[in-house]
XYZ file of C-alpha atoms in Angstrom:
253
model
C -64.759 46.516 13.402
C -61.572 45.297 11.773
C -58.916 43.723 13.995
C -56.209 44.784 11.548
C -53.854 47.076 13.503
C -53.340 50.571 12.157
C -49.777 51.642 11.311
C -47.931 52.937 14.344
C -47.390 56.697 14.540
C -43.705 57.647 15.014
C -43.276 59.815 18.103
C -40.577 61.058 20.448
C -40.493 62.263 24.020
C -37.904 63.924 26.216
C -37.087 63.162 29.849
C -35.612 66.448 31.036
C -33.520 65.970 34.177
C -32.518 68.701 36.616
C -30.053 67.621 39.308
C -30.555 68.633 42.938
C -27.813 68.651 45.557
C -28.358 65.897 48.093
C -31.671 64.799 46.591
C -32.964 62.753 43.662
C -33.136 64.719 40.409
C -36.295 66.460 39.286
C -38.020 65.457 36.052
C -40.157 67.798 33.968
C -43.654 66.469 33.305
C -46.791 67.947 31.788
C -50.429 67.099 32.415
C -52.399 66.429 29.259
C -55.744 68.162 28.821
C -58.582 65.768 29.620
C -60.089 66.340 26.178
C -57.022 64.954 24.388
C -57.673 61.669 22.569
C -54.388 60.140 23.751
C -53.483 60.067 27.461
C -56.085 62.699 28.350
C -55.647 63.866 31.946
C -52.400 61.927 32.350
C -48.933 63.089 33.328
C -46.434 62.582 30.503
C -43.006 63.758 29.470
C -42.978 66.487 26.788
C -43.201 65.013 23.303
C -45.310 64.282 20.274
C -45.385 63.030 16.718
C -42.417 63.037 14.375
C -43.539 65.165 11.426
C -42.268 65.517 7.836
C -40.376 68.695 8.714
C -38.347 66.767 11.285
C -37.287 64.313 8.570
C -36.350 67.134 6.203
C -34.231 68.858 8.852
C -32.607 65.555 9.823
C -31.629 64.924 6.209
C -29.864 68.274 6.191
C -28.093 67.625 9.502
C -27.189 64.015 8.812
C -27.438 61.097 11.201
C -29.574 57.996 11.408
C -32.637 58.236 9.159
C -35.041 57.255 11.961
C -33.257 58.348 15.116
C -32.284 61.874 13.996
C -35.862 62.965 13.088
C -37.083 61.614 16.438
C -34.440 63.602 18.323
C -35.467 66.734 16.429
C -39.132 66.061 17.227
C -38.331 65.666 20.934
C -36.465 68.985 20.942
C -39.182 70.773 18.960
C -42.021 69.434 21.091
C -40.234 70.394 24.316
C -39.988 73.967 23.062
C -43.650 73.961 22.013
C -45.007 72.397 25.188
C -42.711 73.807 27.861
C -40.578 76.577 26.320
C -37.281 74.835 27.129
C -34.536 75.169 24.459
C -32.834 71.789 24.798
C -30.119 71.179 22.204
C -30.210 74.631 20.585
C -26.849 76.233 19.775
C -26.187 78.940 20.796
C -28.613 79.175 23.701
C -31.309 81.643 22.549
C -32.220 84.598 24.716
C -35.734 84.925 26.096
C -36.971 87.068 23.214
C -35.648 84.690 20.569
C -37.009 81.656 22.369
C -40.441 83.266 22.652
C -40.391 84.032 18.922
C -39.468 80.441 18.052
C -42.164 79.039 20.312
C -44.785 81.396 18.912
C -43.708 80.467 15.401
C -44.074 76.763 16.131
C -47.524 77.322 17.624
C -48.419 79.307 14.518
C -47.404 76.492 12.177
C -44.003 77.752 11.023
C -41.384 75.152 10.141
C -38.769 74.447 12.792
C -35.943 74.560 10.254
C -37.065 77.960 8.981
C -37.232 79.348 12.504
C -33.766 78.048 13.338
C -32.327 79.583 10.166
C -34.058 82.887 10.825
C -32.504 83.182 14.270
C -29.075 81.768 13.360
C -29.400 78.624 15.475
C -28.434 74.996 15.003
C -29.321 71.763 16.791
C -26.955 69.562 18.768
C -28.529 66.115 18.464
C -25.936 64.725 20.865
C -27.534 66.742 23.666
C -29.994 63.841 23.869
C -29.231 60.310 25.046
C -31.273 57.314 23.922
C -33.279 55.811 26.787
C -36.012 53.536 25.440
C -38.390 52.748 22.611
C -41.945 51.604 23.271
C -44.249 50.139 20.620
C -47.525 48.729 22.015
C -49.439 46.088 20.080
C -53.077 46.327 21.138
C -56.103 46.512 18.845
C -58.700 49.288 18.477
C -56.411 51.971 19.900
C -54.111 54.561 18.399
C -50.570 53.156 18.500
C -47.480 55.320 18.946
C -43.965 54.074 18.240
C -42.274 56.301 20.799
C -38.585 56.894 21.336
C -37.602 58.236 24.757
C -34.519 60.398 25.239
C -32.742 61.864 28.253
C -31.447 65.427 28.390
C -29.831 67.590 31.036
C -31.576 70.807 32.052
C -29.733 73.455 29.967
C -27.645 75.975 31.906
C -29.254 79.395 31.726
C -32.582 78.114 30.405
C -35.717 79.963 31.528
C -38.208 78.255 33.793
C -40.650 76.184 31.727
C -44.129 77.497 30.985
C -47.124 75.349 30.062
C -48.610 75.899 26.606
C -52.254 75.782 27.819
C -53.345 73.984 24.649
C -52.611 70.261 24.701
C -51.366 70.522 28.300
C -52.881 72.261 31.314
C -49.999 72.276 33.791
C -46.385 71.270 34.216
C -44.360 70.280 37.219
C -40.899 69.425 38.419
C -40.840 66.352 40.644
C -38.675 63.339 41.343
C -39.702 60.064 39.767
C -40.472 58.675 43.226
C -42.740 61.630 44.033
C -44.749 61.224 40.822
C -45.182 57.516 41.538
C -46.308 58.308 45.091
C -48.839 60.815 43.752
C -50.175 58.191 41.357
C -50.456 55.598 44.121
C -52.354 58.133 46.243
C -54.766 58.978 43.413
C -53.437 62.519 42.953
C -52.132 61.830 39.446
C -52.389 59.269 36.656
C -49.858 57.850 34.193
C -50.134 55.262 31.449
C -48.318 51.936 31.636
C -45.126 52.940 29.734
C -44.751 56.156 31.745
C -45.075 54.278 35.044
C -42.459 51.722 34.028
C -40.091 54.482 32.916
C -40.632 56.421 36.157
C -39.803 53.289 38.160
C -36.616 52.909 36.150
C -35.712 56.592 36.522
C -36.314 56.465 40.277
C -33.181 54.291 40.580
C -30.838 57.067 39.454
C -29.052 59.512 41.739
C -28.451 62.182 39.092
C -28.294 62.873 35.370
C -24.880 61.273 34.850
C -26.062 58.119 36.603
C -29.144 57.999 34.350
C -27.030 58.354 31.199
C -24.553 55.689 32.294
C -27.378 53.236 32.967
C -29.132 54.102 29.693
C -25.954 53.413 27.724
C -25.593 50.038 29.449
C -28.574 48.655 27.533
C -28.479 48.353 23.725
C -31.486 49.952 21.991
C -34.364 47.498 21.764
C -38.034 48.049 21.093
C -40.328 47.228 24.021
C -43.699 45.738 23.090
C -45.775 44.879 26.176
C -47.445 41.474 26.172
C -50.154 39.792 28.249
C -49.415 36.765 30.384
C -51.218 34.962 33.200
C -49.326 34.983 36.481
C -50.851 33.028 39.366
C -54.039 32.863 37.338
C -54.280 36.639 36.919
C -53.738 38.382 33.535
C -50.776 40.769 33.651
C -49.372 43.285 31.189
C -45.653 42.539 30.986
C -42.361 43.708 29.487
C -38.982 41.926 29.142
C -36.963 41.630 32.344
C -33.519 42.385 30.928
C -33.781 46.088 30.006
C -33.144 47.781 33.334
C -36.734 48.062 34.542
C -37.215 47.116 38.206
C -40.933 46.381 37.704
C -41.832 44.357 34.631
C -45.525 43.532 35.062
C -48.811 44.953 36.305
C -52.263 43.439 36.642
C -54.051 44.005 33.355
C -57.118 45.361 35.119
C -55.102 48.210 36.627
C -52.848 49.107 33.701
C -53.692 52.432 32.041
C -52.966 52.235 28.316
C -53.816 55.680 26.936
C-alpha cells in the first residue's frame, strides 16, 4: 500500500449554539450512522463536504474563494441533516424549508432552490472557529472548517434526516464530554478538543468573542512522546484547554 497521502477533502461543519438562561448553552449534535465510512457511530456537529455547487454560489455572492464556499456548505449541510435554516434571508416558513430540504435530499442545487423560493444567504451569520487538517496515512483526510452560529429566532425544532445520521440532540459541551467519559457516546479527537474548548463559554456571545481572539490557523495534530507515552497533540496557543491525549485512546474517524 502506498504511503503517499491522498488529497484532503474540503469540508465544513457548523456549531449551532442555543443560549439557556442561567445555564451553559446547548449545542446541536448528530449521531452518525454506524455504517458510515467516516466517524460511524460518533457524535458530530452537522456538516459535510464542500461541493462544486457551493463554489459556484460563492462566486456569485462574492467573498473569499475558500472561506465562502465552506460557509455555504455548512449552511446547506445543516439544512440537509437537521432542517435548521441558519443564514437564510428571509427566514423561510415551515413549508418552504421542507421543500428546500427535500430538494437537497433529491439532488437539486442549493442555488436553484434559493432562487426558486426568493431567498439569499447571509454568510456573516457564521463566525470562524477553527480549521482542522489531520495528516495521518491510510485514512480519508478532511480539511474541515468549523463555524459558530446562533440558533435562529423562530426556527423550527431540528429533525434528524435518518440517512447519514440516526439521531440528534441538544446538550451542553460538558454534558457530551461526560457522556463520552461514561461510555454513553463517542467522539473523534477533533470533536473532543472542540467540545472542551466550547465548554469554557457561558453563552453564544462569549464563544464568538473568544473565537475572534485567535487568528485563523490550520490545526494539524502531531504525535509526541510525553513521559515515555505516545500522545496525539495540538498547538497550545489556540484557545484549547486540553492539547494532548494518549495515542492509544484517541479516536480518529
